[in-house]
Structure formats: C-alpha cells, structure tokens
Amino acid sequence: MFPPDSDYRDERLSESDTRSKLIDPALRLRGWTEAHIRREETAGAIDIVDGRGKRRRGRTDYTLRVRVTPDAQPVAVALLEAKKNQLPPDHGLEQARLYADSKRLNVPFVFSSNGYFWVMFDRSTGLTSDPRPMSEFPTPEELRARYEAMMGFRLDSPAARPLLVRYPGGEGTRRYYQDAAIRATLEKLARDATQEKPGRALLTLATGAGKTFIAVQLLKRVADAGQLRRALFICDRDELRQQALAAFTNVFGTDAAEVKRNPDGSNHAKNARIHIATYQTLDVGNEDGTANFLLEHYPENYFSHIIIDECHRSAWGKWSQVLLRNPDAVQIGLTATPRQLKLPEKTAGALEDEAITADNIRHFGEPVYEYDLAQGIEDGYLAACEVVRAQVDIDETGLSIDQILALKPVDAITGRPLSREELEELYEKTSFEDRIMLPDRVKAMCADLFQRLLETGGPEQKTVIFCVRDAHAQAVAREMGNLYAEWCRENGQAPKEYYAFKCTAASGGNDQLADLRGSSNSHFVATTVDLLTTGVDVPCLRNVVFFRYVQSPISFYQMVGRGTRIDLASDKLMFRVYDYTDASRLFGEAFLTRYTRPEGSKEGEPGDEEGPGPDNPQPPPQPIPQVEGVSVLVRPAGRLVVAQVDGQEKLIPVEEYKERLSERLVQAAPDLEHFRRAWVHPDERRQLVDHLVRSGYSPKVVQVVEEMTDYDLYDVLAALGYGMNPLTRLQRAGAFSYKHRDWMGTMPRRTAATVLAIANQFSRSGTEALESPQIFNVPEVVRAGGLPALKELGEPREVLRQTKERMFEA
C-alpha cells in the first residue's frame, strides 16, 4: 500500500508534502513519469506593487496525461487532487470535479488521494469508485484504454492524429483553458470522423479569452497532421480581419492571406491555404447580399475546414451559404455568448437571440467547451467587473404629448415648430434620443457619469458610451467634452486633445480606433452606436457605459466584452459598467424590473443604421422632435459585481456579495485567531481561499472593487469578516518594525537587520513575499546580511516562520 521506505502513516503532512512524499512515489511505481504529469497553473490574482500590476501565484491543478509515442503531444485524461494524509481519500473529490468539467480542464476522470488510498469519479458514467490502495492506481495504459472506450476512438487512429500534434514552439504560450478547448474540439471532430459524420463543434469563450489563438492552434495542428486542404476563417469587420491575419501569419506565414478583390478582379488569397475573410467581402454580410464574391471564387466544398468567428452574428442569414456550400468541411463556431439565455421578457431582440442560439445548437451541437466571464475573473485572466446602476426619472415616468407640447418642441434639423399631429405620428413613450431628442436628459446623464469618473480615478479614463443613434452619440460627445473643458479650467489644467469623440460608421470611426486603443494623451471617451460592439481589442478600456436600451443578450455581452481584458501596462485590473438603462439585467437571469420597449418599435431604431451607404439607402428624413426645458433627475440604483454562483454567471449587489463572502469566511474560520492561524500556513490559506472562491465569492473581487489593492488580502478579509481595522501593506510592515523591536533586540545586529529587511518586503508584495524562495536574493536582504545572518540565530526557516506570524499580530 505504501511506497517503499516512505512510511509516513504517523506523520501529519501538508497537501504538498503528501503529494511529494506519498503520491508521486506511488505514481512512479505505476508508470507515471514526469512526462505524463503536468501542473496546470492559472494566471493568479493581481496586486499593485510599487504602482505596477503584479500577479500572484495562481491555482495549480495536477493533470495526468497519456502519450502514444515519445514525440507525440500528451493528451490530458485525468485530474488528481491531493489532500493531507490525515484526511479521507475522497475529501477533495467534489472540489476536483468542479475543476475537471467542460468549463475547466475538460478531462473525463477525476482522482482524489490522501497518499494511501485513491477514489475515482468517471464523468461518463457518473460513478465514483470505492477507496483503493495506491499500489492499484491505474497505469497510463489502463487509463488510456478507459479514455479511448469513453471517447469512441483510438488515439493511434487517423481521426485522432491532430490530438497528438505538438504545439508549435511548445506549450508555454497557451493557457490551461485554451488547451482544454482545443482538446475538446479535436476530440469531438475525431468522434465525428470515426462515425463518418461531418465534423461540427461549437466553442463558447468570454471576450478576451483568446478565441483567435485557439482558432490558429486548431488549424495548425490539423495542418501538421496532414488533414488540412484549405481553411476559411470568417469574421465580422475589417479590424477583426487584420487582427486575425496577424495571428495566422505569425504561425502559417505566407500560407495565410486576407480575402479581397485584387485590381485585376482576382482573389488576393487564391494561392493561400488559410483564407481570412469578412462576411462583407464575401458579399454575404446581410440579407441583401448577393454572395457574388463567394460564388465567383469558391466552388462547392472548396474548403476542408471553416471557422466562424462570432457565430452568433445573424448566423442563419445570408452568410449561412458559406456553410451550406461546404457541407463536407469541418465547421467550427466561436462565440462569446453564453449557452443559456434565460430571459422571461420575449422582446424582439431576445426572440432573435433565442433563434440564433437554437440554430447554432442545431447546426454545431451543444458547446464542447465553455469559459465564461466569471470564471475568467476568478482565474485572473479577465478583469473584474463592477456594475454601477443609475435610474433616470423621466425614463420611468415618460412624457405625455401634452407635456411635450407645453415645452414648444421643434424639429432638431430645421428649428421648425412641430404640431400635435406630427408628434403623435412620431412619438412613443421613453423613445428618447431615438424618436425624440432631449438635450436636458443628455446633460443630466453626462453630468452624472462625469462625476462618477472624477470619483474613480479622474476624467481621463478610456471609456466607451453606447448611444441610441448617430445624432445622440454626437450630442453626448459634445457634452462630455464641455464638462471636461470646464473641469480643466477649474483645475488649472491644459485640456488634452480629442477628449470625447464620436466613433460611428457615419463619422469614419474606424480611423479613430487606433487612438482610442494606443494613445495615452488623447481620445479618452468614445461615443458610438454599435461600431465598438464586437471584437475590437481595447485592453486599456476601463468603462463601458449604456446610454441606450438593449434588448439583445448577445449584443449586451458583446458590448460588455470590450472591457474584459486586463492591461498591466496601464495597471487596468478591473472595469466598470455604468448602466443608465437597466441593460445589465441581461447578465444571466433577470434581476430587477425590466424596461419594455413600446410594441412595434425596434431596438436602436434607427440608431443601428449608422449612416447611408450603397447598400443602406436612407428613407426621406422625418422631423426629429427636440424638447428643451425638461427637468431630469439621475438617481443611484446600486453597485453590483459579476459572480459565478452554482455554476451560473450572476449579478450580485456589492454589499450582498461582501456579506455572503463574510458568512462563508466565518463558517470556515470562526474568529480572527482561527483566521490568522490558517493564514500563516500556505496550504491552509490556499484551502481557505479556494473554499471561498468555489462558493462563488472571490476575495480578490472585493479587494479590487473596494479599491483596496494597497492592502494584503489578509487585511481585506480580516476587515470584512471580523471588523478589524485594515492596514495597508506599507502600514503593516511599518507596525512590525516598532511592535517587535524588543524581539529583534535580542538578536545579533546583522540578524535583526536581515529580519527587518525581510519584513519590509511585505510592503511590496504582501504575504507571499515572506514565503518566496527568492527572498534571500533580494538586494536589500542580501545587504543586511542575508541567509548567513539568519543562521547565526539557528534554523532560518524557523526565523522566517516567526517573522510571518508576528507580521499578522493585531
């Protein structure tokens, strides 16, 4: 039962010691070498250190992988959760199951072990084994046979060949969930091929999770397996095509080219293996598209592989011809929209989204892998999200025709007074900025937003405001610019250029995207209709603002997705959604009362039509009522955060989120002393934080949302759960130097100086600085005396332990 010469039955071991002293030796005896084992690490939470973002160490998952040949890419088949040797072997099973499913590691088998016994959960059957000794742990060959039986194909079969192709350049650049998504897709395609069915797969990953990276790696592994003839990657905008082209050419070189018409009428991508196109280039961008380019240059079954980026974009309109003309091709859909759209309101936008989602499922099948925003935040790959809601009083009450007439409405274009008859034909209750322009409403909402920016870091934050129509976007940009100019005058500051600007199709907005993304001294606030709703990568974006009503969950997720990327260069660790129209109700299930558009009206009408064009002729202009003199009040309506609760993405008020986190913290550590004792032991601390995160409440979210990044998580949680007065890392390190002066006074001078230098590292990186194996290489510690100085007092490890314990006293 026990590894030879390693009987630790009477010794209490930590999880890491259980793994290294009991589990690893037992696995080696069963044929599991280091070549079969991978430690999958998440990015980890981010702290601000010396004014810069610094990642903490993330969660490490222990995966078992099988290898068909020494040169083949190992295929992950199991997750192994190690628990202390004094706990039952199945103690970690439920935790491990959460991390093994199709939203995390995507492995079929889950093991939990205390070093003496193991139990296994089989995801395909739902059965959990009885405890068995480590001497009977499945060998790699046995687990491979189980895996192949479950999948329905052999790993040495031609269908599975792409699974065995190594990543170009190694595995260092991929994230754990990207590998899981790639494996899930290749497994599905191998099953389809084995059953002689057309290959179909759907992937759902939050914006910012790297869908293009996944697409490139999928096609590269298929190509290296000798199974790629020609591939088509389709996206929605020129900006996205350029991003994809750069990613594909980095791996495929000149074998990747953009689809466009050359001056002589030929296809620029004719000789390439990877064709990168927009729907518009193929003439299938909308229902009026002719598909001329598609029909002219691409005969039926021209492609062996097709990847549809953002496949929720009217997937079953004109561009479905691309799929229908290539029925034998492997077809992969990528989307950022969650599989579940549970919305009781059956508006036009919601019904259209349900139809698109149903069509996707019918064509591609259920998603083979899902990775949502809440999971990305938990893992440290995506920015934390706070939702700040506000209510506009007249949006709740509306304005009657008589109230509008009393304010003498005029045509916003000509200034001509409007009659009751004209108003009755045009006006619909609360169709503000769409059918009726209210400058006072724009001013009130902009004033409220500008004040919120001042309270959260200043006005010069990269921000996108979604507006109803082009004229509304222009009015909002003008008002935000005026507020900024006035603020600069009051504060004696020279205003920066292009503070607020309209960024719509009608204004040539694509030309300004580079400045929004790249300039740190101009182009701060972009007002748009839907130009920035999809795919445009703006990592430094800190605020997403809704001044327009949104009915479509798909559109909402795309809009919010503009803010999800972390940007360490600008220390952007979180973003805010400022919601003035209850758009955030579209996060997961319903939360608050809902706005219902008047019957017969369409979302954004006519705002989604941003400007005239050859394929978008504008109808004769109608008068646009403009009404001034309206009293508008904007009231706070709560702060919320995105959380993953019971496997679902939900919005929870910040105070309720903190209360629930506090409850779970106190359940695990009843008082401050219990908490402190757990905190100073790395294994217990990680287990405590994992417990909180698994229950859906992340301490890191509270730390970021409450702007406590200068505090160690110890103080964040101690304040939240036990009412302790929190100290910043700098304050706590300073308090250590005088509270424990007497203790250090008993030490040799060099030893005391070294202890103080070690304690000072807490001010930079917090708890983990005191546990870092590199701490004795820090110049300040070396100059003070370093490791030799600690040895003068005895065992250095014991001195470090006491230093850490004293750091958290009181």
mmCIF file of C-alpha atoms in Angstrom, residues 395-720:
data_model
loop_
_atom_site.group_PDB
_atom_site.id
_atom_site.type_symbol
_atom_site.label_atom_id
_atom_site.label_comp_id
_atom_site.label_asym_id
_atom_site.label_seq_id
_atom_site.Cartn_x
_atom_site.Cartn_y
_atom_site.Cartn_z
ATOM 1 C CA ASP A 395 -37.386 57.126 -18.324
ATOM 2 C CA GLU A 396 -39.531 55.654 -15.565
ATOM 3 C CA THR A 397 -42.461 58.044 -15.944
ATOM 4 C CA GLY A 398 -42.279 59.090 -19.584
ATOM 5 C CA LEU A 399 -43.555 62.370 -21.002
ATOM 6 C CA SER A 400 -47.050 62.858 -22.313
ATOM 7 C CA ILE A 401 -47.818 64.568 -25.600
ATOM 8 C CA ASP A 402 -49.294 67.474 -23.654
ATOM 9 C CA GLN A 403 -46.132 67.856 -21.567
ATOM 10 C CA ILE A 404 -44.023 67.910 -24.701
ATOM 11 C CA LEU A 405 -46.279 70.425 -26.472
ATOM 12 C CA ALA A 406 -46.098 72.711 -23.446
ATOM 13 C CA LEU A 407 -42.319 72.913 -23.973
ATOM 14 C CA LYS A 408 -42.723 74.001 -27.618
ATOM 15 C CA PRO A 409 -40.933 71.174 -29.455
ATOM 16 C CA VAL A 410 -39.088 71.942 -32.685
ATOM 17 C CA ASP A 411 -37.532 69.920 -35.490
ATOM 18 C CA ALA A 412 -33.927 69.385 -34.406
ATOM 19 C CA ILE A 413 -32.733 69.816 -38.007
ATOM 20 C CA THR A 414 -34.634 72.901 -39.163
ATOM 21 C CA GLY A 415 -35.840 74.524 -35.941
ATOM 22 C CA ARG A 416 -39.431 74.469 -37.269
ATOM 23 C CA PRO A 417 -42.141 74.175 -34.563
ATOM 24 C CA LEU A 418 -43.904 70.802 -34.575
ATOM 25 C CA SER A 419 -47.638 70.243 -34.395
ATOM 26 C CA ARG A 420 -49.551 67.773 -32.221
ATOM 27 C CA GLU A 421 -50.317 65.685 -35.301
ATOM 28 C CA GLU A 422 -46.636 65.331 -36.174
ATOM 29 C CA LEU A 423 -45.767 64.410 -32.591
ATOM 30 C CA GLU A 424 -48.500 61.793 -32.378
ATOM 31 C CA GLU A 425 -47.146 60.174 -35.540
ATOM 32 C CA LEU A 426 -43.547 60.095 -34.277
ATOM 33 C CA TYR A 427 -43.669 59.902 -30.515
ATOM 34 C CA GLU A 428 -43.501 56.760 -28.439
ATOM 35 C CA LYS A 429 -43.140 56.865 -24.672
ATOM 36 C CA THR A 430 -39.493 56.790 -23.491
ATOM 37 C CA SER A 431 -38.128 56.533 -27.057
ATOM 38 C CA PHE A 432 -35.722 59.282 -26.036
ATOM 39 C CA GLU A 433 -32.774 60.093 -28.301
ATOM 40 C CA ASP A 434 -34.308 57.741 -30.855
ATOM 41 C CA ARG A 435 -37.610 59.354 -31.850
ATOM 42 C CA ILE A 436 -37.263 62.415 -29.649
ATOM 43 C CA MET A 437 -34.165 64.396 -28.611
ATOM 44 C CA LEU A 438 -33.928 65.718 -25.058
ATOM 45 C CA PRO A 439 -30.794 67.866 -24.565
ATOM 46 C CA ASP A 440 -31.591 68.168 -20.849
ATOM 47 C CA ARG A 441 -31.563 64.387 -20.480
ATOM 48 C CA VAL A 442 -28.209 64.170 -22.241
ATOM 49 C CA LYS A 443 -26.760 66.874 -19.967
ATOM 50 C CA ALA A 444 -28.041 65.220 -16.779
ATOM 51 C CA MET A 445 -26.744 61.770 -17.691
ATOM 52 C CA CYS A 446 -23.370 63.106 -18.840
ATOM 53 C CA ALA A 447 -23.021 65.196 -15.668
ATOM 54 C CA ASP A 448 -23.719 62.137 -13.526
ATOM 55 C CA LEU A 449 -21.250 59.994 -15.485
ATOM 56 C CA PHE A 450 -18.533 62.666 -15.418
ATOM 57 C CA GLN A 451 -18.871 62.989 -11.649
ATOM 58 C CA ARG A 452 -18.514 59.217 -11.291
ATOM 59 C CA LEU A 453 -15.329 59.326 -13.361
ATOM 60 C CA LEU A 454 -13.960 62.041 -11.092
ATOM 61 C CA GLU A 455 -14.678 59.821 -8.074
ATOM 62 C CA THR A 456 -12.956 56.745 -9.536
ATOM 63 C CA GLY A 457 -9.631 57.998 -10.846
ATOM 64 C CA GLY A 458 -10.348 61.148 -12.810
ATOM 65 C CA PRO A 459 -11.905 62.074 -16.146
ATOM 66 C CA GLU A 460 -9.055 60.785 -18.341
ATOM 67 C CA GLN A 461 -10.152 57.147 -18.350
ATOM 68 C CA LYS A 462 -10.659 55.193 -21.552
ATOM 69 C CA THR A 463 -14.442 54.930 -21.831
ATOM 70 C CA VAL A 464 -16.987 53.784 -24.419
ATOM 71 C CA ILE A 465 -20.547 55.116 -24.261
ATOM 72 C CA PHE A 466 -23.179 53.220 -26.247
ATOM 73 C CA CYS A 467 -25.773 55.616 -27.637
ATOM 74 C CA VAL A 468 -29.055 55.254 -29.486
ATOM 75 C CA ARG A 469 -28.215 56.817 -32.820
ATOM 76 C CA ASP A 470 -25.562 58.878 -34.553
ATOM 77 C CA ALA A 471 -27.054 62.222 -33.509
ATOM 78 C CA HIS A 472 -27.276 61.051 -29.901
ATOM 79 C CA ALA A 473 -23.616 59.968 -29.985
ATOM 80 C CA GLN A 474 -22.686 63.422 -31.293
ATOM 81 C CA ALA A 475 -24.621 65.174 -28.534
ATOM 82 C CA VAL A 476 -23.069 63.001 -25.814
ATOM 83 C CA ALA A 477 -19.544 63.568 -27.150
ATOM 84 C CA ARG A 478 -20.141 67.311 -27.210
ATOM 85 C CA GLU A 479 -21.471 67.400 -23.657
ATOM 86 C CA MET A 480 -18.699 65.201 -22.240
ATOM 87 C CA GLY A 481 -16.147 67.418 -23.993
ATOM 88 C CA ASN A 482 -17.710 70.540 -22.481
ATOM 89 C CA LEU A 483 -17.684 69.045 -18.988
ATOM 90 C CA TYR A 484 -14.024 68.130 -19.384
ATOM 91 C CA ALA A 485 -13.067 71.571 -20.658
ATOM 92 C CA GLU A 486 -14.831 73.208 -17.702
ATOM 93 C CA TRP A 487 -13.110 70.824 -15.273
ATOM 94 C CA CYS A 488 -9.721 71.664 -16.793
ATOM 95 C CA ARG A 489 -10.393 75.406 -16.385
ATOM 96 C CA GLU A 490 -11.422 74.965 -12.770
ATOM 97 C CA ASN A 491 -8.318 72.899 -12.013
ATOM 98 C CA GLY A 492 -5.823 74.973 -13.991
ATOM 99 C CA GLN A 493 -5.033 72.083 -16.297
ATOM 100 C CA ALA A 494 -4.415 72.211 -20.032
ATOM 101 C CA PRO A 495 -7.063 70.051 -21.734
ATOM 102 C CA LYS A 496 -5.843 67.129 -23.805
ATOM 103 C CA GLU A 497 -6.919 66.832 -27.410
ATOM 104 C CA TYR A 498 -9.915 64.861 -28.588
ATOM 105 C CA TYR A 499 -11.075 64.088 -25.072
ATOM 106 C CA ALA A 500 -14.513 62.954 -26.249
ATOM 107 C CA PHE A 501 -15.240 61.967 -29.840
ATOM 108 C CA LYS A 502 -17.957 60.300 -31.851
ATOM 109 C CA CYS A 503 -16.884 56.908 -33.162
ATOM 110 C CA THR A 504 -19.597 55.641 -35.501
ATOM 111 C CA ALA A 505 -19.663 54.339 -39.038
ATOM 112 C CA ALA A 506 -21.111 57.617 -40.244
ATOM 113 C CA SER A 507 -18.191 59.539 -38.699
ATOM 114 C CA GLY A 508 -15.466 57.275 -40.086
ATOM 115 C CA GLY A 509 -14.944 55.841 -36.629
ATOM 116 C CA ASN A 510 -12.510 53.144 -37.719
ATOM 117 C CA ASP A 511 -9.875 55.836 -38.240
ATOM 118 C CA GLN A 512 -10.010 56.748 -34.541
ATOM 119 C CA LEU A 513 -9.895 53.256 -33.025
ATOM 120 C CA ALA A 514 -6.097 53.240 -33.029
ATOM 121 C CA ASP A 515 -6.030 56.439 -30.953
ATOM 122 C CA LEU A 516 -8.610 55.106 -28.502
ATOM 123 C CA ARG A 517 -6.519 51.991 -28.082
ATOM 124 C CA GLY A 518 -2.993 53.346 -28.263
ATOM 125 C CA SER A 519 -2.841 56.982 -27.218
ATOM 126 C CA SER A 520 -2.441 57.772 -23.526
ATOM 127 C CA ASN A 521 -2.782 61.545 -24.044
ATOM 128 C CA SER A 522 -5.875 61.844 -26.237
ATOM 129 C CA HIS A 523 -9.106 60.109 -27.291
ATOM 130 C CA PHE A 524 -10.463 59.133 -23.886
ATOM 131 C CA VAL A 525 -14.252 58.938 -24.326
ATOM 132 C CA ALA A 526 -15.695 57.311 -27.443
ATOM 133 C CA THR A 527 -19.415 57.631 -28.130
ATOM 134 C CA THR A 528 -20.779 55.039 -30.516
ATOM 135 C CA VAL A 529 -23.882 53.161 -31.589
ATOM 136 C CA ASP A 530 -22.580 49.698 -32.399
ATOM 137 C CA LEU A 531 -19.210 50.186 -34.079
ATOM 138 C CA LEU A 532 -17.440 49.009 -30.917
ATOM 139 C CA THR A 533 -19.824 46.182 -30.035
ATOM 140 C CA THR A 534 -17.717 43.280 -31.292
ATOM 141 C CA GLY A 535 -14.176 42.095 -31.462
ATOM 142 C CA VAL A 536 -12.330 45.404 -31.302
ATOM 143 C CA ASP A 537 -9.447 44.925 -28.900
ATOM 144 C CA VAL A 538 -9.023 47.869 -26.484
ATOM 145 C CA PRO A 539 -7.213 46.404 -23.459
ATOM 146 C CA CYS A 540 -6.917 49.766 -21.665
ATOM 147 C CA LEU A 541 -10.700 50.362 -21.702
ATOM 148 C CA ARG A 542 -11.861 50.991 -18.131
ATOM 149 C CA ASN A 543 -15.544 51.891 -18.518
ATOM 150 C CA VAL A 544 -18.439 50.622 -20.623
ATOM 151 C CA VAL A 545 -21.458 52.923 -20.433
ATOM 152 C CA PHE A 546 -25.036 52.252 -21.516
ATOM 153 C CA PHE A 547 -26.990 55.345 -22.573
ATOM 154 C CA ARG A 548 -29.103 53.201 -24.915
ATOM 155 C CA TYR A 549 -31.646 50.496 -24.200
ATOM 156 C CA VAL A 550 -30.572 46.991 -25.144
ATOM 157 C CA GLN A 551 -32.865 44.024 -25.629
ATOM 158 C CA SER A 552 -30.484 41.537 -27.168
ATOM 159 C CA PRO A 553 -28.420 39.486 -24.667
ATOM 160 C CA ILE A 554 -25.982 38.727 -27.491
ATOM 161 C CA SER A 555 -25.442 42.427 -28.203
ATOM 162 C CA PHE A 556 -25.111 43.163 -24.497
ATOM 163 C CA TYR A 557 -22.419 40.538 -23.924
ATOM 164 C CA GLN A 558 -20.513 41.843 -26.936
ATOM 165 C CA MET A 559 -20.683 45.416 -25.652
ATOM 166 C CA VAL A 560 -19.565 44.434 -22.152
ATOM 167 C CA GLY A 561 -16.806 42.330 -23.694
ATOM 168 C CA ARG A 562 -14.968 45.478 -24.769
ATOM 169 C CA GLY A 563 -13.843 45.941 -21.161
ATOM 170 C CA THR A 564 -12.862 42.446 -20.070
ATOM 171 C CA ARG A 565 -9.173 42.484 -20.964
ATOM 172 C CA ILE A 566 -6.537 43.023 -18.287
ATOM 173 C CA ASP A 567 -3.888 45.585 -19.229
ATOM 174 C CA LEU A 568 -0.858 45.531 -16.946
ATOM 175 C CA ALA A 569 0.771 48.308 -18.961
ATOM 176 C CA SER A 570 -1.840 50.745 -17.661
ATOM 177 C CA ASP A 571 -2.494 48.854 -14.392
ATOM 178 C CA LYS A 572 -6.019 48.084 -15.519
ATOM 179 C CA LEU A 573 -7.216 45.200 -13.348
ATOM 180 C CA MET A 574 -10.952 45.857 -13.399
ATOM 181 C CA PHE A 575 -13.559 47.700 -15.423
ATOM 182 C CA ARG A 576 -16.884 49.262 -14.645
ATOM 183 C CA VAL A 577 -20.210 49.056 -16.406
ATOM 184 C CA TYR A 578 -22.193 52.257 -15.882
ATOM 185 C CA ASP A 579 -25.769 51.286 -16.612
ATOM 186 C CA TYR A 580 -28.381 54.012 -17.052
ATOM 187 C CA THR A 581 -30.908 51.859 -18.940
ATOM 188 C CA ASP A 582 -31.067 48.584 -16.968
ATOM 189 C CA ALA A 583 -29.081 46.859 -19.718
ATOM 190 C CA SER A 584 -27.166 44.856 -17.109
ATOM 191 C CA ARG A 585 -30.307 42.839 -16.393
ATOM 192 C CA LEU A 586 -29.094 40.773 -19.334
ATOM 193 C CA PHE A 587 -26.277 39.252 -17.260
ATOM 194 C CA GLY A 588 -27.576 35.709 -16.818
ATOM 195 C CA GLU A 589 -31.096 35.649 -15.417
ATOM 196 C CA ALA A 590 -33.373 38.556 -14.612
ATOM 197 C CA PHE A 591 -32.503 40.682 -11.606
ATOM 198 C CA LEU A 592 -34.597 43.839 -11.383
ATOM 199 C CA THR A 593 -37.618 45.309 -13.095
ATOM 200 C CA ARG A 594 -37.271 45.445 -16.835
ATOM 201 C CA TYR A 595 -37.753 48.126 -19.399
ATOM 202 C CA THR A 596 -40.131 47.140 -22.185
ATOM 203 C CA ARG A 597 -39.961 48.972 -25.489
ATOM 204 C CA PRO A 598 -43.268 50.070 -26.970
ATOM 205 C CA GLU A 599 -44.949 47.482 -29.141
ATOM 206 C CA GLY A 600 -43.798 47.640 -32.728
ATOM 207 C CA SER A 601 -40.585 49.562 -32.121
ATOM 208 C CA LYS A 602 -37.201 48.042 -32.831
ATOM 209 C CA GLU A 603 -34.058 48.208 -30.780
ATOM 210 C CA GLY A 604 -31.937 51.214 -31.669
ATOM 211 C CA GLU A 605 -34.312 52.233 -34.478
ATOM 212 C CA PRO A 606 -32.994 53.965 -36.451
ATOM 213 C CA GLY A 607 -29.766 54.103 -34.457
ATOM 214 C CA ASP A 608 -28.425 50.756 -35.692
ATOM 215 C CA GLU A 609 -28.343 52.247 -39.157
ATOM 216 C CA GLU A 610 -25.387 54.475 -38.513
ATOM 217 C CA GLY A 611 -25.185 56.151 -41.839
ATOM 218 C CA PRO A 612 -26.125 55.937 -45.507
ATOM 219 C CA GLY A 613 -24.204 53.745 -47.912
ATOM 220 C CA PRO A 614 -24.630 51.962 -51.226
ATOM 221 C CA ASP A 615 -26.344 49.004 -49.540
ATOM 222 C CA ASN A 616 -28.135 51.080 -46.918
ATOM 223 C CA PRO A 617 -30.199 53.845 -48.553
ATOM 224 C CA GLN A 618 -31.809 56.160 -46.024
ATOM 225 C CA PRO A 619 -35.540 56.923 -46.233
ATOM 226 C CA PRO A 620 -36.663 60.517 -46.665
ATOM 227 C CA PRO A 621 -35.859 62.439 -43.496
ATOM 228 C CA GLN A 622 -38.584 62.713 -40.896
ATOM 229 C CA PRO A 623 -38.657 65.560 -38.404
ATOM 230 C CA ILE A 624 -36.800 64.788 -35.182
ATOM 231 C CA PRO A 625 -38.544 66.399 -32.226
ATOM 232 C CA GLN A 626 -36.245 68.265 -29.870
ATOM 233 C CA VAL A 627 -37.592 69.306 -26.491
ATOM 234 C CA GLU A 628 -35.776 71.567 -24.032
ATOM 235 C CA GLY A 629 -36.656 72.669 -20.529
ATOM 236 C CA VAL A 630 -37.302 69.165 -19.145
ATOM 237 C CA SER A 631 -36.354 68.527 -15.532
ATOM 238 C CA VAL A 632 -34.245 65.356 -15.374
ATOM 239 C CA LEU A 633 -33.041 63.611 -12.227
ATOM 240 C CA VAL A 634 -30.483 60.778 -12.240
ATOM 241 C CA ARG A 635 -30.500 58.642 -9.070
ATOM 242 C CA PRO A 636 -28.044 55.937 -7.952
ATOM 243 C CA ALA A 637 -29.516 52.453 -8.288
ATOM 244 C CA GLY A 638 -26.837 50.282 -6.727
ATOM 245 C CA ARG A 639 -23.403 48.728 -7.324
ATOM 246 C CA LEU A 640 -23.100 45.107 -8.377
ATOM 247 C CA VAL A 641 -20.418 42.611 -9.336
ATOM 248 C CA VAL A 642 -20.354 39.670 -11.705
ATOM 249 C CA ALA A 643 -20.025 36.381 -9.836
ATOM 250 C CA GLN A 644 -20.238 32.687 -10.592
ATOM 251 C CA VAL A 645 -22.753 31.083 -8.240
ATOM 252 C CA ASP A 646 -23.734 27.424 -8.563
ATOM 253 C CA GLY A 647 -22.046 27.340 -11.958
ATOM 254 C CA GLN A 648 -24.048 30.296 -13.295
ATOM 255 C CA GLU A 649 -22.994 33.842 -14.047
ATOM 256 C CA LYS A 650 -24.967 36.251 -11.878
ATOM 257 C CA LEU A 651 -25.035 39.870 -10.806
ATOM 258 C CA ILE A 652 -24.951 40.451 -7.063
ATOM 259 C CA PRO A 653 -25.062 43.807 -5.230
ATOM 260 C CA VAL A 654 -21.626 44.672 -3.839
ATOM 261 C CA GLU A 655 -22.822 44.805 -0.220
ATOM 262 C CA GLU A 656 -24.655 41.488 -0.554
ATOM 263 C CA TYR A 657 -21.563 39.971 -2.201
ATOM 264 C CA LYS A 658 -19.433 41.135 0.741
ATOM 265 C CA GLU A 659 -21.973 39.800 3.239
ATOM 266 C CA ARG A 660 -22.047 36.363 1.593
ATOM 267 C CA LEU A 661 -18.272 36.267 1.405
ATOM 268 C CA SER A 662 -18.082 37.230 5.077
ATOM 269 C CA GLU A 663 -20.548 34.483 6.042
ATOM 270 C CA ARG A 664 -18.532 31.826 4.257
ATOM 271 C CA LEU A 665 -15.295 33.134 5.725
ATOM 272 C CA VAL A 666 -16.627 32.969 9.292
ATOM 273 C CA GLN A 667 -18.021 29.488 8.675
ATOM 274 C CA ALA A 668 -14.520 28.335 7.739
ATOM 275 C CA ALA A 669 -12.662 30.361 10.395
ATOM 276 C CA PRO A 670 -14.994 31.270 13.303
ATOM 277 C CA ASP A 671 -12.882 34.104 14.718
ATOM 278 C CA LEU A 672 -9.881 36.285 13.926
ATOM 279 C CA GLU A 673 -7.454 33.989 15.747
ATOM 280 C CA HIS A 674 -8.576 30.953 13.723
ATOM 281 C CA PHE A 675 -8.272 33.033 10.562
ATOM 282 C CA ARG A 676 -4.789 34.276 11.478
ATOM 283 C CA ARG A 677 -3.545 30.755 12.228
ATOM 284 C CA ALA A 678 -4.857 29.492 8.886
ATOM 285 C CA TRP A 679 -3.409 32.443 7.017
ATOM 286 C CA VAL A 680 0.195 31.915 8.066
ATOM 287 C CA HIS A 681 0.201 28.292 6.794
ATOM 288 C CA PRO A 682 0.336 28.278 2.965
ATOM 289 C CA ASP A 683 -1.671 25.084 2.481
ATOM 290 C CA GLU A 684 -4.395 26.146 4.907
ATOM 291 C CA ARG A 685 -4.520 29.619 3.406
ATOM 292 C CA ARG A 686 -4.902 28.263 -0.142
ATOM 293 C CA GLN A 687 -7.558 25.841 1.063
ATOM 294 C CA LEU A 688 -9.448 28.684 2.742
ATOM 295 C CA VAL A 689 -9.307 30.946 -0.309
ATOM 296 C CA ASP A 690 -10.252 28.022 -2.585
ATOM 297 C CA HIS A 691 -13.250 27.352 -0.352
ATOM 298 C CA LEU A 692 -14.418 30.957 -0.752
ATOM 299 C CA VAL A 693 -13.836 31.034 -4.493
ATOM 300 C CA ARG A 694 -15.561 27.683 -5.067
ATOM 301 C CA SER A 695 -18.616 29.002 -3.279
ATOM 302 C CA GLY A 696 -18.714 31.816 -5.846
ATOM 303 C CA TYR A 697 -17.222 34.682 -3.840
ATOM 304 C CA SER A 698 -13.709 35.841 -4.588
ATOM 305 C CA PRO A 699 -11.731 37.924 -2.058
ATOM 306 C CA LYS A 700 -9.856 39.431 -4.992
ATOM 307 C CA VAL A 701 -13.063 40.895 -6.423
ATOM 308 C CA VAL A 702 -13.763 42.692 -3.139
ATOM 309 C CA GLN A 703 -10.168 43.893 -2.984
ATOM 310 C CA VAL A 704 -10.364 45.414 -6.465
ATOM 311 C CA VAL A 705 -13.925 46.771 -6.343
ATOM 312 C CA GLU A 706 -13.360 48.402 -2.942
ATOM 313 C CA GLU A 707 -10.066 49.829 -4.260
ATOM 314 C CA MET A 708 -8.008 48.046 -1.589
ATOM 315 C CA THR A 709 -5.143 46.969 -3.845
ATOM 316 C CA ASP A 710 -2.675 48.578 -1.413
ATOM 317 C CA TYR A 711 -3.805 46.069 1.234
ATOM 318 C CA ASP A 712 -2.818 42.444 1.568
ATOM 319 C CA LEU A 713 -5.735 40.029 1.218
ATOM 320 C CA TYR A 714 -5.261 39.242 4.912
ATOM 321 C CA ASP A 715 -6.414 42.742 5.853
ATOM 322 C CA VAL A 716 -9.177 42.749 3.255
ATOM 323 C CA LEU A 717 -10.679 39.558 4.694
ATOM 324 C CA ALA A 718 -9.984 40.386 8.340
ATOM 325 C CA ALA A 719 -11.825 43.694 7.957
ATOM 326 C CA LEU A 720 -14.703 42.027 6.116
#
